[in-house]
Tab-separated table of C-alpha atoms and ligand atoms in Angstrom:
chain	number	residue	atom	x	y	z
A	251	MET	CA	0.000	0.000	0.000
A	252	PRO	CA	2.653	2.515	-1.090
A	253	ASN	CA	0.530	5.657	-1.048
A	254	LYS	CA	-0.787	5.366	2.488
A	255	LEU	CA	0.760	7.339	5.343
A	256	PRO	CA	2.359	5.116	8.022
A	257	VAL	CA	0.923	5.664	11.505
A	258	GLY	CA	1.739	4.355	14.969
A	259	ILE	CA	-0.503	3.633	17.948
A	260	LEU	CA	0.702	4.352	21.473
A	261	GLY	CA	-1.342	2.294	23.946
A	262	ALA	CA	-2.277	-0.091	21.109
A	263	THR	CA	-3.307	-2.954	23.404
A	264	GLY	CA	-5.997	-1.064	25.366
A	265	VAL	CA	-9.715	-0.566	24.714
A	266	VAL	CA	-9.155	2.556	22.604
A	267	GLY	CA	-6.004	1.155	20.955
A	268	GLN	CA	-8.068	-1.815	19.733
A	269	ARG	CA	-10.685	0.545	18.286
A	270	PHE	CA	-7.876	2.340	16.418
A	271	ILE	CA	-6.716	-0.951	14.909
A	272	GLN	CA	-10.268	-1.820	13.881
A	273	ALA	CA	-10.929	1.621	12.349
A	274	LEU	CA	-7.592	1.763	10.524
A	275	GLU	CA	-7.863	-1.726	9.000
A	276	HIS	CA	-9.318	-0.534	5.683
A	277	HIS	CA	-8.519	3.154	5.962
A	278	PRO	CA	-7.898	4.805	2.588
A	279	TRP	CA	-5.194	7.247	3.801
A	280	PHE	CA	-3.421	5.689	6.817
A	281	GLU	CA	-1.763	2.340	7.478
A	282	VAL	CA	-0.690	0.977	10.870
A	283	ALA	CA	3.097	0.579	10.820
A	284	TRP	CA	4.004	0.545	14.530
A	285	LEU	CA	2.372	-0.464	17.791
A	286	ALA	CA	3.564	0.393	21.291
A	287	ALA	CA	2.340	-0.261	24.823
A	288	SER	CA	3.821	-0.794	28.301
A	289	ASP	CA	6.733	-3.055	29.218
A	290	ARG	CA	4.101	-5.724	29.998
A	291	SER	CA	3.463	-5.992	26.234
A	292	GLU	CA	6.787	-4.908	24.738
A	293	GLY	CA	8.508	-7.520	22.543
A	294	LYS	CA	5.401	-9.737	22.267
A	295	PRO	CA	3.373	-10.336	19.100
A	296	TYR	CA	0.292	-8.093	19.290
A	297	ALA	CA	-2.152	-11.035	19.475
A	298	GLU	CA	-0.377	-12.286	22.598
A	299	ALA	CA	-0.051	-8.874	24.253
A	300	ALA	CA	-3.573	-7.558	23.678
A	301	ARG	CA	-6.661	-8.876	25.459
A	302	TRP	CA	-8.742	-8.311	22.328
A	303	LYS	CA	-12.343	-7.400	23.192
A	304	LEU	CA	-13.937	-6.429	19.881
A	305	LYS	CA	-16.422	-8.465	17.872
A	306	THR	CA	-14.298	-8.319	14.696
A	307	ALA	CA	-11.101	-10.431	14.601
A	308	ILE	CA	-7.610	-8.954	14.988
A	309	PRO	CA	-6.347	-8.341	11.436
A	310	ASP	CA	-3.707	-11.023	10.614
A	311	ARG	CA	-0.959	-8.558	9.784
A	312	ILE	CA	-1.504	-6.737	13.100
A	313	ALA	CA	-1.726	-9.969	15.124
A	314	ARG	CA	1.850	-10.818	14.088
A	315	MET	CA	3.315	-7.331	14.623
A	316	VAL	CA	5.686	-7.113	17.587
A	317	VAL	CA	4.824	-4.457	20.194
A	318	SER	CA	7.537	-1.787	20.415
A	319	PRO	CA	8.684	0.192	23.443
A	320	PRO	CA	6.906	3.577	23.758
A	321	LYS	CA	9.845	5.611	22.430
A	322	PRO	CA	9.967	7.911	19.396
A	323	ASP	CA	13.068	6.212	17.865
A	324	GLY	CA	11.884	4.254	14.855
A	325	ALA	CA	8.260	5.356	15.288
A	326	PRO	CA	6.300	6.814	12.338
A	327	LYS	CA	5.682	10.572	12.199
A	328	ILE	CA	1.938	10.264	12.854
A	329	ILE	CA	1.055	8.858	16.268
A	330	PHE	CA	-2.404	8.044	17.594
A	331	ALA	CA	-2.113	8.078	21.377
A	332	ALA	CA	-4.430	6.101	23.685
A	333	LEU	CA	-2.559	6.203	26.986
A	334	ASP	CA	-3.704	6.870	30.535
A	335	ALA	CA	-3.386	10.575	31.261
A	336	ALA	CA	-0.489	10.254	33.727
A	337	ILE	CA	1.633	8.347	31.190
A	338	ALA	CA	0.459	10.506	28.301
A	339	ARG	CA	1.626	13.634	30.146
A	340	GLU	CA	5.140	12.199	30.102
A	341	LEU	CA	5.205	10.478	26.694
A	342	GLU	CA	3.127	12.648	24.340
A	343	PRO	CA	5.475	15.682	24.640
A	344	GLN	CA	8.455	13.378	23.911
A	345	PHE	CA	6.893	12.303	20.612
A	346	ALA	CA	5.885	15.871	19.672
A	347	ALA	CA	9.408	17.064	20.493
A	348	ALA	CA	10.791	14.317	18.241
A	349	GLY	CA	8.840	15.771	15.285
A	350	CYS	CA	5.732	13.569	15.440
A	351	ALA	CA	2.127	14.665	14.918
A	352	VAL	CA	0.546	13.380	18.138
A	353	VAL	CA	-3.201	12.872	17.792
A	354	SER	CA	-4.236	12.181	21.350
A	355	ASN	CA	-7.231	10.814	23.202
A	356	SER	CA	-6.052	11.469	26.704
A	357	SER	CA	-6.829	14.445	28.914
A	358	ALA	CA	-3.138	15.191	29.562
A	359	LEU	CA	-2.760	18.132	27.144
A	360	ARG	CA	-6.416	18.970	26.345
A	361	MET	CA	-6.652	22.147	28.391
A	362	GLN	CA	-3.121	23.419	27.606
A	363	SER	CA	-3.675	26.833	26.023
A	364	ASP	CA	-1.640	26.128	22.855
A	365	VAL	CA	-3.085	22.635	22.280
A	366	PRO	CA	-6.194	22.377	20.091
A	367	LEU	CA	-9.076	20.441	21.599
A	368	VAL	CA	-11.054	19.622	18.474
A	369	ILE	CA	-14.263	18.115	17.166
A	370	PRO	CA	-13.992	18.652	13.396
A	371	GLU	CA	-17.727	19.355	13.020
A	372	VAL	CA	-17.620	21.942	15.800
A	373	ASN	CA	-14.336	23.844	15.987
A	374	GLY	CA	-11.987	22.662	13.227
A	375	ASP	CA	-10.608	26.215	13.041
A	376	HIS	CA	-8.961	25.715	16.479
A	377	ILE	CA	-6.386	23.508	14.727
A	378	LYS	CA	-4.501	26.739	13.955
A	379	LEU	CA	-3.296	26.724	17.594
A	380	ILE	CA	-0.730	24.164	16.402
A	381	ASP	CA	1.246	27.001	14.835
A	382	SER	CA	1.969	28.480	18.263
A	383	GLN	CA	3.346	25.243	19.749
A	384	SER	CA	7.067	25.274	20.519
A	385	TRP	CA	7.406	21.675	19.206
A	386	ARG	CA	6.072	22.863	15.856
A	387	ARG	CA	8.581	25.687	15.612
A	388	SER	CA	11.589	23.600	16.673
A	389	GLY	CA	11.133	20.234	14.944
A	390	GLY	CA	7.779	20.302	13.139
A	391	GLY	CA	5.990	18.083	15.689
A	392	PHE	CA	2.724	19.000	17.377
A	393	ALA	CA	-0.136	17.700	19.515
A	394	VAL	CA	-3.878	17.768	18.876
A	395	THR	CA	-6.502	16.326	21.228
A	396	ASN	CA	-10.106	15.150	21.125
A	397	PRO	CA	-12.478	15.600	24.044
A	398	ASN	CA	-13.509	13.317	26.830
A	399	CYS	CA	-15.979	10.620	25.754
A	400	SER	CA	-18.910	12.179	27.615
A	401	ALA	CA	-18.114	15.764	26.522
A	402	ILE	CA	-18.082	14.918	22.819
A	403	GLY	CA	-21.688	13.716	22.352
A	404	LEU	CA	-22.976	16.565	24.469
A	405	VAL	CA	-21.001	19.205	22.578
A	406	ILE	CA	-21.948	17.850	19.154
A	407	ALA	CA	-25.613	18.083	20.201
A	408	LEU	CA	-25.127	21.581	21.626
A	409	ALA	CA	-23.065	23.028	18.758
A	410	PRO	CA	-25.785	23.787	16.176
A	411	ILE	CA	-28.086	25.068	18.932
A	412	HIS	CA	-25.431	27.314	20.448
A	413	ARG	CA	-24.579	28.749	17.037
A	414	ALA	CA	-28.169	29.591	16.199
A	415	PHE	CA	-29.718	30.397	19.586
A	416	GLN	CA	-26.818	30.905	22.086
A	417	LEU	CA	-26.640	28.819	25.216
A	418	GLU	CA	-27.025	30.451	28.607
A	419	ALA	CA	-27.011	27.375	30.838
A	420	VAL	CA	-26.498	23.625	30.462
A	421	MET	CA	-27.069	20.798	32.954
A	422	ALA	CA	-26.078	17.262	31.975
A	423	VAL	CA	-26.445	13.988	33.869
A	424	THR	CA	-24.567	11.064	32.327
A	425	MET	CA	-25.097	7.299	32.324
A	426	GLN	CA	-21.715	6.076	31.113
A	427	ALA	CA	-20.788	2.640	29.749
A	428	VAL	CA	-18.203	0.421	31.434
A	429	SER	CA	-15.961	0.350	28.330
A	430	GLY	CA	-15.274	4.017	29.117
A	431	ALA	CA	-13.108	2.876	32.012
A	432	GLY	CA	-10.723	0.875	29.796
A	433	TYR	CA	-9.849	-2.797	30.365
A	434	PRO	CA	-10.234	-4.467	32.864
A	435	GLY	CA	-11.896	-1.247	34.038
A	436	VAL	CA	-14.586	-1.427	36.728
A	437	ALA	CA	-14.756	-4.703	38.688
A	438	SER	CA	-17.881	-6.737	37.811
A	439	LEU	CA	-18.858	-6.966	41.503
A	440	ASP	CA	-18.882	-3.154	41.673
A	441	ILE	CA	-21.044	-2.540	38.597
A	442	LEU	CA	-23.418	-5.493	38.085
A	443	GLY	CA	-26.913	-4.470	39.208
A	444	ASN	CA	-25.491	-1.151	40.320
A	445	VAL	CA	-24.932	2.529	39.462
A	446	ILE	CA	-21.738	4.257	40.590
A	447	PRO	CA	-22.373	8.003	41.009
A	448	PHE	CA	-18.723	9.002	40.679
A	449	ILE	CA	-16.162	8.990	37.846
A	450	LYS	CA	-12.946	10.676	38.896
A	451	ASN	CA	-12.408	14.116	37.291
A	452	GLU	CA	-15.140	13.444	34.708
A	453	GLU	CA	-17.510	16.248	35.733
A	454	GLU	CA	-14.701	18.825	35.700
A	455	LYS	CA	-13.569	17.604	32.259
A	456	MET	CA	-17.081	17.838	30.807
A	457	GLU	CA	-17.572	21.353	32.122
A	458	GLU	CA	-14.267	22.893	31.060
A	459	GLU	CA	-13.961	21.005	27.771
A	460	ALA	CA	-17.476	21.990	26.618
A	461	GLN	CA	-16.611	25.656	27.117
A	462	LYS	CA	-13.247	25.356	25.305
A	463	LEU	CA	-14.803	23.417	22.386
A	464	LEU	CA	-17.610	25.933	21.900
A	465	GLY	CA	-15.263	28.863	22.531
A	466	THR	CA	-13.882	31.211	19.908
A	467	LEU	CA	-10.345	31.444	18.612
A	468	ASN	CA	-9.095	34.972	19.133
A	469	GLY	CA	-5.503	36.132	18.660
A	470	GLY	CA	-3.980	32.672	19.075
A	471	LYS	CA	-6.073	31.865	22.168
A	472	VAL	CA	-9.418	30.179	22.770
A	473	ILE	CA	-11.910	32.337	24.648
A	474	PRO	CA	-14.195	29.813	26.428
A	475	ALA	CA	-17.919	30.011	25.635
A	476	PRO	CA	-19.520	31.871	28.554
A	477	PHE	CA	-22.565	29.663	29.324
A	478	ALA	CA	-23.009	28.163	32.815
A	479	MET	CA	-22.403	24.420	32.799
A	480	SER	CA	-23.009	21.699	35.387
A	481	ALA	CA	-22.352	17.970	34.879
A	482	GLN	CA	-23.110	14.924	37.032
A	483	CYS	CA	-21.498	11.659	35.935
A	484	ASN	CA	-22.580	8.084	36.666
A	485	ARG	CA	-21.192	4.697	35.614
A	486	VAL	CA	-23.881	2.173	34.647
A	487	ALA	CA	-23.867	-1.498	33.613
A	488	VAL	CA	-23.918	-0.822	29.855
A	489	GLU	CA	-21.167	-2.147	27.574
A	490	ASP	CA	-20.828	0.710	25.039
A	491	GLY	CA	-22.532	4.087	24.616
A	492	HIS	CA	-22.804	7.048	26.961
A	493	THR	CA	-26.370	8.336	27.481
A	494	GLU	CA	-26.955	11.842	28.860
A	495	SER	CA	-30.045	13.657	30.152
A	496	VAL	CA	-29.528	17.305	29.254
A	497	SER	CA	-31.375	20.531	30.169
A	498	ILE	CA	-30.592	23.877	28.555
A	499	ARG	CA	-31.570	27.545	28.658
A	500	LEU	CA	-31.051	29.668	25.524
A	501	LYS	CA	-30.715	33.411	24.953
A	502	LYS	CA	-33.180	33.334	22.048
A	503	LYS	CA	-36.763	32.087	22.217
A	504	VAL	CA	-37.228	28.997	20.010
A	505	LYS	CA	-39.802	26.361	19.200
A	506	ALA	CA	-39.192	22.609	19.449
A	507	GLU	CA	-39.199	22.310	15.659
A	508	ASP	CA	-36.372	24.886	15.411
A	509	LEU	CA	-34.187	22.747	17.657
A	510	ILE	CA	-35.033	19.521	15.832
A	511	ALA	CA	-34.292	21.164	12.466
A	512	ALA	CA	-30.960	22.502	13.805
A	513	TRP	CA	-29.977	18.931	14.751
A	514	ASN	CA	-31.238	17.154	11.653
A	515	ASP	CA	-29.843	19.736	9.197
A	516	PHE	CA	-26.442	19.968	10.857
A	517	GLN	CA	-23.631	19.563	8.327
A	518	ALA	CA	-20.079	20.782	8.764
A	519	GLU	CA	-16.581	20.791	7.245
A	520	PRO	CA	-15.945	16.988	7.575
A	521	GLN	CA	-19.131	16.267	5.609
A	522	ARG	CA	-18.320	18.924	2.965
A	523	LEU	CA	-14.746	17.589	2.624
A	524	HIS	CA	-16.016	13.969	2.576
A	525	LEU	CA	-13.460	12.941	5.202
A	526	PRO	CA	-13.396	9.113	5.294
A	527	SER	CA	-14.558	8.785	8.940
A	528	ALA	CA	-17.129	11.583	8.819
A	529	PRO	CA	-20.673	10.319	9.311
A	530	GLU	CA	-23.126	11.369	6.630
A	531	ARG	CA	-25.238	12.885	9.427
A	532	PRO	CA	-23.373	14.049	12.559
A	533	ILE	CA	-26.659	14.215	14.517
A	534	VAL	CA	-29.893	12.273	14.110
A	535	TYR	CA	-33.024	13.269	16.045
A	536	MET	CA	-35.008	10.139	16.943
A	537	THR	CA	-38.763	10.640	17.171
A	538	ALA	CA	-39.758	7.458	19.088
A	539	PRO	CA	-40.580	8.387	22.701
A	540	ASP	CA	-38.209	5.790	24.187
A	541	ARG	CA	-35.110	6.388	22.036
A	542	PRO	CA	-32.140	6.727	21.829
A	543	GLN	CA	-31.028	3.602	23.707
A	544	PRO	CA	-27.381	2.437	23.839
A	545	ARG	CA	-28.121	-1.182	22.870
A	546	PHE	CA	-29.879	-0.169	19.663
A	547	ASP	CA	-28.575	3.248	18.688
A	548	CYS	CA	-24.917	3.708	19.633
A	549	ASP	CA	-23.674	2.255	16.309
A	550	LEU	CA	-25.545	4.813	14.175
A	551	GLY	CA	-23.288	6.157	11.425
A	552	GLY	CA	-20.666	3.498	12.252
A	553	GLY	CA	-20.595	4.792	15.851
A	554	MET	CA	-19.821	8.357	14.664
A	555	THR	CA	-23.370	9.782	14.707
A	556	THR	CA	-24.744	11.412	17.859
A	557	ALA	CA	-28.341	10.389	18.565
A	558	VAL	CA	-30.685	12.893	20.194
A	559	GLY	CA	-34.273	12.348	21.321
A	560	ARG	CA	-37.008	13.124	23.865
A	561	LEU	CA	-37.003	16.904	23.342
A	562	ARG	CA	-39.552	18.538	25.655
A	563	PRO	CA	-39.956	21.668	27.780
A	564	CYS	CA	-38.055	21.835	31.063
A	565	ASN	CA	-39.723	23.537	34.034
A	566	VAL	CA	-36.405	24.630	35.545
A	567	LEU	CA	-34.306	25.631	32.533
A	568	GLU	CA	-36.115	25.740	29.181
A	569	TRP	CA	-35.672	22.540	27.179
A	570	LYS	CA	-34.615	19.002	28.014
A	571	PHE	CA	-33.552	16.065	25.849
A	572	THR	CA	-31.493	12.839	25.724
A	573	VAL	CA	-28.145	12.407	23.940
A	574	LEU	CA	-26.357	9.146	23.094
A	575	SER	CA	-22.830	8.779	21.737
A	576	HIS	CA	-20.541	5.760	21.218
A	577	ASN	CA	-17.781	6.286	23.777
A	578	THR	CA	-14.918	4.294	22.250
A	579	ILE	CA	-15.682	5.273	18.620
A	580	ARG	CA	-17.043	8.878	18.510
A	581	GLY	CA	-15.710	9.387	22.014
A	582	ALA	CA	-12.183	8.107	21.360
A	583	ALA	CA	-10.602	6.357	18.345
A	584	GLY	CA	-13.081	7.646	15.741
A	585	ALA	CA	-12.731	11.169	17.111
A	586	ALA	CA	-8.936	11.072	16.843
A	587	LEU	CA	-9.069	9.530	13.382
A	588	LEU	CA	-11.402	12.279	12.174
A	589	ASN	CA	-9.016	14.849	13.686
A	590	ALA	CA	-6.134	13.257	11.747
A	591	GLU	CA	-8.188	13.322	8.542
A	592	LEU	CA	-8.916	17.004	9.062
A	593	LEU	CA	-5.204	17.633	9.698
A	594	LYS	CA	-4.345	15.884	6.453
A	595	ALA	CA	-7.019	17.781	4.526
A	596	LYS	CA	-5.601	21.046	5.894
A	597	GLY	CA	-2.011	20.131	4.949
A	598	TYR	CA	-0.629	19.466	8.444
A	599	LEU	CA	0.402	15.837	7.767
B	288	LIG	N1	-12.382	3.928	26.884
B	288	LIG	C1	-12.975	5.036	26.467
B	288	LIG	O1	-14.205	5.072	26.164
B	288	LIG	C2	-12.197	6.308	26.301
B	288	LIG	C3	-12.814	7.361	25.669
B	288	LIG	C4	-12.118	8.567	25.489
B	288	LIG	C5	-10.841	8.687	25.954
B	288	LIG	N2	-10.230	7.638	26.589
B	288	LIG	C6	-8.862	7.850	27.042
B	288	LIG	O2	-7.979	7.084	26.215
B	288	LIG	C7	-6.869	6.643	26.994
B	288	LIG	C8	-6.763	5.121	26.909
B	288	LIG	O3	-7.951	4.562	27.459
B	288	LIG	P1	-8.309	2.999	27.375
B	288	LIG	O4	-9.735	2.922	27.796
B	288	LIG	O5	-7.886	2.430	26.058
B	288	LIG	O6	-7.341	2.398	28.532
B	288	LIG	P2	-6.790	0.920	28.720
B	288	LIG	O7	-7.706	-0.087	28.125
B	288	LIG	O8	-6.445	0.817	30.166
B	288	LIG	O9	-5.412	0.910	27.872
B	288	LIG	C9	-4.264	1.607	28.283
B	288	LIG	C10	-3.144	1.439	27.272
B	288	LIG	O10	-1.993	2.161	27.739
B	288	LIG	C11	-0.865	1.274	27.773
B	288	LIG	N3	0.062	1.653	28.831
B	288	LIG	C12	-0.122	1.575	30.172
B	288	LIG	N4	1.001	1.989	30.817
B	288	LIG	C13	1.898	2.325	29.860
B	288	LIG	C14	3.220	2.805	29.881
B	288	LIG	N5	3.863	3.049	31.043
B	288	LIG	N6	3.853	3.042	28.713
B	288	LIG	C15	3.208	2.809	27.530
B	288	LIG	N7	1.955	2.340	27.443
B	288	LIG	C16	1.299	2.109	28.594
B	288	LIG	C17	-1.464	-0.089	28.002
B	288	LIG	O11	-0.527	-1.077	27.612
B	288	LIG	P3	-0.459	-2.561	28.282
B	288	LIG	O12	-1.594	-3.349	27.698
B	288	LIG	O13	0.883	-3.035	27.857
B	288	LIG	O14	-0.597	-2.384	29.767
B	288	LIG	C18	-2.693	-0.007	27.089
B	288	LIG	O15	-2.281	-0.199	25.755
B	288	LIG	C19	-7.096	7.167	28.424
B	288	LIG	O16	-6.438	8.403	28.579
B	288	LIG	C20	-8.600	7.369	28.472
B	288	LIG	O17	-8.986	8.324	29.420
B	288	LIG	C21	-10.874	6.448	26.756
């Protein structure tokens, strides 16, 4: 495949790393050329190192690939990173400093002022922050991040509404899938038949990331969107798909049909550029009174479409509705892949 760009995956054996391998298997622009993980996996064939949890098989070529140490020497120049934040904070800057384009999933660099936090349908213009990164100026490398898996579905659903009618206040309560905690993640005895009303740092991430994502780029800085935002996060016994109950207040008076049209008509740069991972419809409004549901709806648009439903008046704010987004696809590997496609389309790769 001589014309494809070689890419590497840092954290290739984890839940998100596996989703990267699955999504890149038939990708028209990128080809997996390098896999890295911890010293537990280093030196082993991928099939032996990874506890593969997806329904599709490990591609043969990948199964035989030997897992490399997480060092930039010998790594390709495009790196998808799926590491825990503490390790990412140490390793991602090393790869960027070595001249790599680091397309990261972790929270380590998301809120750094010169690092773009991007959803291509929402704030693709923030990618210009790359030009102010010191790695970029010294060796050409840079880092770009995608949001937390519960922030992304929420922000995609809010984006067309905020643009047209301006948000004043947002309250979101999440019901998050266990795959969001990685593997082995939450112990089965903790989650079976249970709801855990705490996910460390998740509420803070949702609140600050939503404001950065919907903020405006001004003079090389992102001015956060000024709406009030409150999140409450819960872990539930669902395999994949984060569901959120959302209430909002808007500056402008609108009717329900205005909001539904804003969701259903939403099209953005990835759709206009026909980026390979862009869903045909970023948002689908579901009219059935009991949808969306994670078991049936989280794979819409190959896991890249955000499902919205149950729009109705809210007696405290103004409107309330339900959002569903696939946490390891739209919320992780698919988000990073779409970021990389946007970077390529804009000439950064
Ligand atoms: N799961 C989701 O829905 C989701 C969504 C959005 C963002 N994220 C973020 O994506 C990142 C990865 O999450 P995950 O769910 O895939 O976690 P995971 O299943 O626990 O996988 C972690 C990966 O990091 C590797 N790793 C651990 N220590 C390392 C080290 N010292 N050096 C190099 N590699 C090391 C592991 O390798 P070994 O197998 O060798 O230990 C594994 O490949 C996290 O920052 C997470 O917050 C996850």
